Coordinates of C-alpha atoms in Angstrom, one line a residue:
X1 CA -20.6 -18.7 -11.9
X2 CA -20.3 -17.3 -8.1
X3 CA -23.7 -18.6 -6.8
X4 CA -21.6 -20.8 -4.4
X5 CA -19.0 -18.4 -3.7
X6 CA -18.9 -17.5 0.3
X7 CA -19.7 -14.1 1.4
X8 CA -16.6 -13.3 3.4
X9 CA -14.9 -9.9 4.9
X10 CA -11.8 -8.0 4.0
X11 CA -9.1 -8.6 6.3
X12 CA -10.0 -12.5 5.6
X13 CA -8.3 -15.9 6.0
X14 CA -8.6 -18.3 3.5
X15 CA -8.7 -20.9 6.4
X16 CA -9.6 -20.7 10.0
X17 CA -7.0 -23.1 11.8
X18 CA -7.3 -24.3 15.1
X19 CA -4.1 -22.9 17.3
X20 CA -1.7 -25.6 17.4
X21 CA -1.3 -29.5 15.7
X22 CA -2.6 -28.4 12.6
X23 CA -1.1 -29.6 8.9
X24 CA 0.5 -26.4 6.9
X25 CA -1.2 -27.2 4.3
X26 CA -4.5 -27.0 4.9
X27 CA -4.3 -23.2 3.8
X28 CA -2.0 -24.0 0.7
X29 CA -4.3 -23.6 -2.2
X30 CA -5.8 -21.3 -4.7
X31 CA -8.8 -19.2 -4.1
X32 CA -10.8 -16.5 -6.0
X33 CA -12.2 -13.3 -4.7
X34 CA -14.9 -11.6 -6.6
X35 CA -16.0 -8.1 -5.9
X36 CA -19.1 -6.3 -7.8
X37 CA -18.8 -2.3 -7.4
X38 CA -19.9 1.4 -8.6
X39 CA -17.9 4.5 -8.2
X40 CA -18.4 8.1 -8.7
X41 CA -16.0 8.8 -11.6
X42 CA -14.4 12.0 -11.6
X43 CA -13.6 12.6 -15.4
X44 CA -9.6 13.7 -15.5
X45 CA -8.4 11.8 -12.0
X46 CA -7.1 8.7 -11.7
X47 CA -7.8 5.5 -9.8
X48 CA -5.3 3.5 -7.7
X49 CA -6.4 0.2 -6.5
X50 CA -4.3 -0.7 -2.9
X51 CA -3.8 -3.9 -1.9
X52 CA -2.2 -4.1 1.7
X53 CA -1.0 -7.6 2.2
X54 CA -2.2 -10.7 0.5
X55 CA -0.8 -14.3 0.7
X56 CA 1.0 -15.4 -1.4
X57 CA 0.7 -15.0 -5.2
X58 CA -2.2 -12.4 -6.7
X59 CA -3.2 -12.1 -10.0
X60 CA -5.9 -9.1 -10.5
X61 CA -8.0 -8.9 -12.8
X62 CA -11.4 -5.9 -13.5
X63 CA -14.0 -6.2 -15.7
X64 CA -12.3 -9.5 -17.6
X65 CA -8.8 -7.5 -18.4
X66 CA -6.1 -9.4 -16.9
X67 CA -4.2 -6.1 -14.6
X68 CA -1.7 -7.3 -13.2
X69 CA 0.4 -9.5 -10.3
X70 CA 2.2 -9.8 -7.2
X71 CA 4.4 -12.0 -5.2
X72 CA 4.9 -11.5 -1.8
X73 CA 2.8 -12.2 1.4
X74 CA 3.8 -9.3 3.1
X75 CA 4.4 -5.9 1.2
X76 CA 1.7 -3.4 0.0
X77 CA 1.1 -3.4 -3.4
X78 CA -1.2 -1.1 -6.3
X79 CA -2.3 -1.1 -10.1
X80 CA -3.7 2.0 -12.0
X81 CA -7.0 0.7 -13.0
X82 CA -7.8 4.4 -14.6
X83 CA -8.3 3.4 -18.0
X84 CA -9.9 0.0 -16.9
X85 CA -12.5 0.9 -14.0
X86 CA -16.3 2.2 -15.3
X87 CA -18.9 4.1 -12.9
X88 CA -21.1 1.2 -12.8
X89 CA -21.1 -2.7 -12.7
X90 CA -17.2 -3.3 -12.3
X91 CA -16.3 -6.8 -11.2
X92 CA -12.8 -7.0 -9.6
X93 CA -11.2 -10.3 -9.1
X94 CA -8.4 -11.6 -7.0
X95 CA -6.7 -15.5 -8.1
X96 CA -4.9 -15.9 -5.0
X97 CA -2.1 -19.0 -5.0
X98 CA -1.5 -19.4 -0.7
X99 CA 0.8 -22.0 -1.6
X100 CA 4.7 -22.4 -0.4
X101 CA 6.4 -20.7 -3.3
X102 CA 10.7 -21.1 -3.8
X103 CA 10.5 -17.6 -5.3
X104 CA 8.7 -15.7 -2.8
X105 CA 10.0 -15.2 -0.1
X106 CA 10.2 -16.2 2.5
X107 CA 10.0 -19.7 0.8
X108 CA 12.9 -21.1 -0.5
X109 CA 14.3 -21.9 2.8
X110 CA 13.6 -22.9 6.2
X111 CA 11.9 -20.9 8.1
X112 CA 10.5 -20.8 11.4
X113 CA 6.9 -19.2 11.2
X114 CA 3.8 -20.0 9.1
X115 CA 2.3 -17.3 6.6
X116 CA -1.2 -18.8 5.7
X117 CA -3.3 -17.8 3.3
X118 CA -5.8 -15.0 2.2
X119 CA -6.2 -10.9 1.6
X120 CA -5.3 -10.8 5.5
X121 CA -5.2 -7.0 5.2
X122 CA -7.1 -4.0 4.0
X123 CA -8.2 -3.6 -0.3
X124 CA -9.1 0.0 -1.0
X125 CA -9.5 2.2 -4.4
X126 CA -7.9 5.6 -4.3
X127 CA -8.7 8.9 -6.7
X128 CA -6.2 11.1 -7.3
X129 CA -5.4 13.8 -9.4
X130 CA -4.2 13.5 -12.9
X131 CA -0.7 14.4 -11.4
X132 CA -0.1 12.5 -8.3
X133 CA 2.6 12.1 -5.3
X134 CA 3.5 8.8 -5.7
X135 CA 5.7 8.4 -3.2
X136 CA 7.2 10.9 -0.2
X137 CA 10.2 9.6 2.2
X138 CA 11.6 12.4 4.5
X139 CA 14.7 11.2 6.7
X140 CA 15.8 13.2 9.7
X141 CA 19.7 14.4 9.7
X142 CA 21.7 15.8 12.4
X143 CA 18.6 14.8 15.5
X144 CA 20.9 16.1 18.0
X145 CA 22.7 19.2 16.7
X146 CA 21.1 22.3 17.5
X147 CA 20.1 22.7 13.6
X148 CA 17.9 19.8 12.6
X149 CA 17.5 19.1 8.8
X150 CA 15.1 17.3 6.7
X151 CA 16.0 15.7 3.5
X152 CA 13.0 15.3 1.9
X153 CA 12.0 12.8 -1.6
X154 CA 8.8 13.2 -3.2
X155 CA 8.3 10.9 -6.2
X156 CA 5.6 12.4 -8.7
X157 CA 3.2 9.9 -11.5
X158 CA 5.2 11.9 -14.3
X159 CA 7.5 14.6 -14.6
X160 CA 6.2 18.3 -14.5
X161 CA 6.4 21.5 -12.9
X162 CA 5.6 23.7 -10.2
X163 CA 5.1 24.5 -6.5
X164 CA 5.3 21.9 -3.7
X165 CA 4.9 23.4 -0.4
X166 CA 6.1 22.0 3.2
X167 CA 4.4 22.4 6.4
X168 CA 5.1 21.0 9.6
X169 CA 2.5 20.7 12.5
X170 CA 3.1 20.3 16.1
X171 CA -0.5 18.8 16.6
X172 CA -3.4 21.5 14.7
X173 CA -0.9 24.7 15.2
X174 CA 1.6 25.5 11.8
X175 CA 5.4 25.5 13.2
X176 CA 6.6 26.2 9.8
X177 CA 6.9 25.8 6.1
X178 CA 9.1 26.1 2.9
X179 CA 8.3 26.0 -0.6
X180 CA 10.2 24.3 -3.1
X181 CA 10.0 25.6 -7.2
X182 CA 10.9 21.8 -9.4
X183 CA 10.8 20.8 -12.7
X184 CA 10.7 17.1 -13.2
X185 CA 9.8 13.5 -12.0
X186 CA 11.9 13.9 -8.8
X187 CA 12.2 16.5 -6.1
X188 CA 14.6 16.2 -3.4
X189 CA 14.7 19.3 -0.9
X190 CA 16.6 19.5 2.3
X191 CA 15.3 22.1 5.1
X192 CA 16.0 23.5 8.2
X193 CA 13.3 23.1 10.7
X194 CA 12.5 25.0 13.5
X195 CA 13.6 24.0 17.1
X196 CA 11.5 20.8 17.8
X197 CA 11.6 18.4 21.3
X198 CA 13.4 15.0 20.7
X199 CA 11.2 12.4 21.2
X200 CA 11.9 9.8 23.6
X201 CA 10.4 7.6 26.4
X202 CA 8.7 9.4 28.7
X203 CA 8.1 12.5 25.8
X204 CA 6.8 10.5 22.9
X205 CA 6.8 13.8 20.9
X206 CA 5.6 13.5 17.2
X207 CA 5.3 16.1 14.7
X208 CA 3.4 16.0 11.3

């Protein structure tokens, strides 16, 4: 029964504190979040709901099915709710433990800084394809050689194969791009990029 439940936002505490001489644990206890939605449900994609900081301990469920949990107050964190989520009436629910935990960090130990309590940071539902990037890192070798390189990671959902195409911007204009032929789950390419301006202090160049 949520007829006393609060109608909050999302970024939320779970307490508001005053700023200083307050107990810690005033914001250590359990809480539940309940969210009523409808989507438009794209038959063949696939759902991803985000979580982008919560404190401490999460445990999700939607529409009664236990999907999963977390623990940590500070990372991201997702669930595939594909085979789960409907079109209409979904009720998503968050059981959120804000207390001091000795296996979550940063608990355990002494520590200098509070973490409160409370989905502090965005929750969002993502559609995707049925085949997804899951992950991309790029890191940036050999900055200050005349040749710069990119070693690129992309991480797919599952392993296939095809095309995956490169392209660099320098703000709406094209400055290049590479195509890459893969077969599998992983696909790890290194190119050469075009000459590009170091960023630094008084240039803050950035390329996309």
């Amino acid at each position: 029964d949520d007829s006393k439940f609060q109608t909050v936002d999302i970024p939320h505490a779970n307490k508001e504190l005053p700023l200083n001489y307050f107990d810690e644990k005033s914001y250590q206890f359990v809480s539940c979040y309940r969210k009523a939605f409808d989507i438009k449900k794209t038959k063949g994609n696939r759902y991803i709901l985000h979580f982008e900081g919560a404190a401490v301990y999460s445990r999700v469920y939607l529409n009664d099915k236990f999907i999963g949990e977390y623990k940590g107050a500070y990372n991201r964190f997702s669930f595939d709710i594909t085979d789960d989520i409907k079109a209409k009436s979904n009720v998503l629910v968050v059981e959120l433990d804000s207390n001091e935990r000795k296996e979550i960090p940063p608990f355990g130990n002494v520590v200098d800084y509070l973490v409160y309590g409370g989905i502090y940071r965005e929750v969002w539902i993502e559609e995707v394809s049925e085949i997804y990037i899951d992950n991309a890192f790029v890191r940036t070798l050999n900055v200050l050689q005349p040749k710069k390189v990119l070693d690129i990671d992309v991480t797919l959902s599952e392993s296939t194969k095809g095309t995956l195409t490169y392209t660099l911007f320098d703000g709406d204009e094209k400055i290049g791009e590479r195509s890459t032929e893969f077969s599998g789950k992983v696909i790890n390419a290194k190119w050469a990029i075009p000459d590009v301006t170091l960023w630094d202090i008084d240039n803050p160049k950035l390329y996309t």
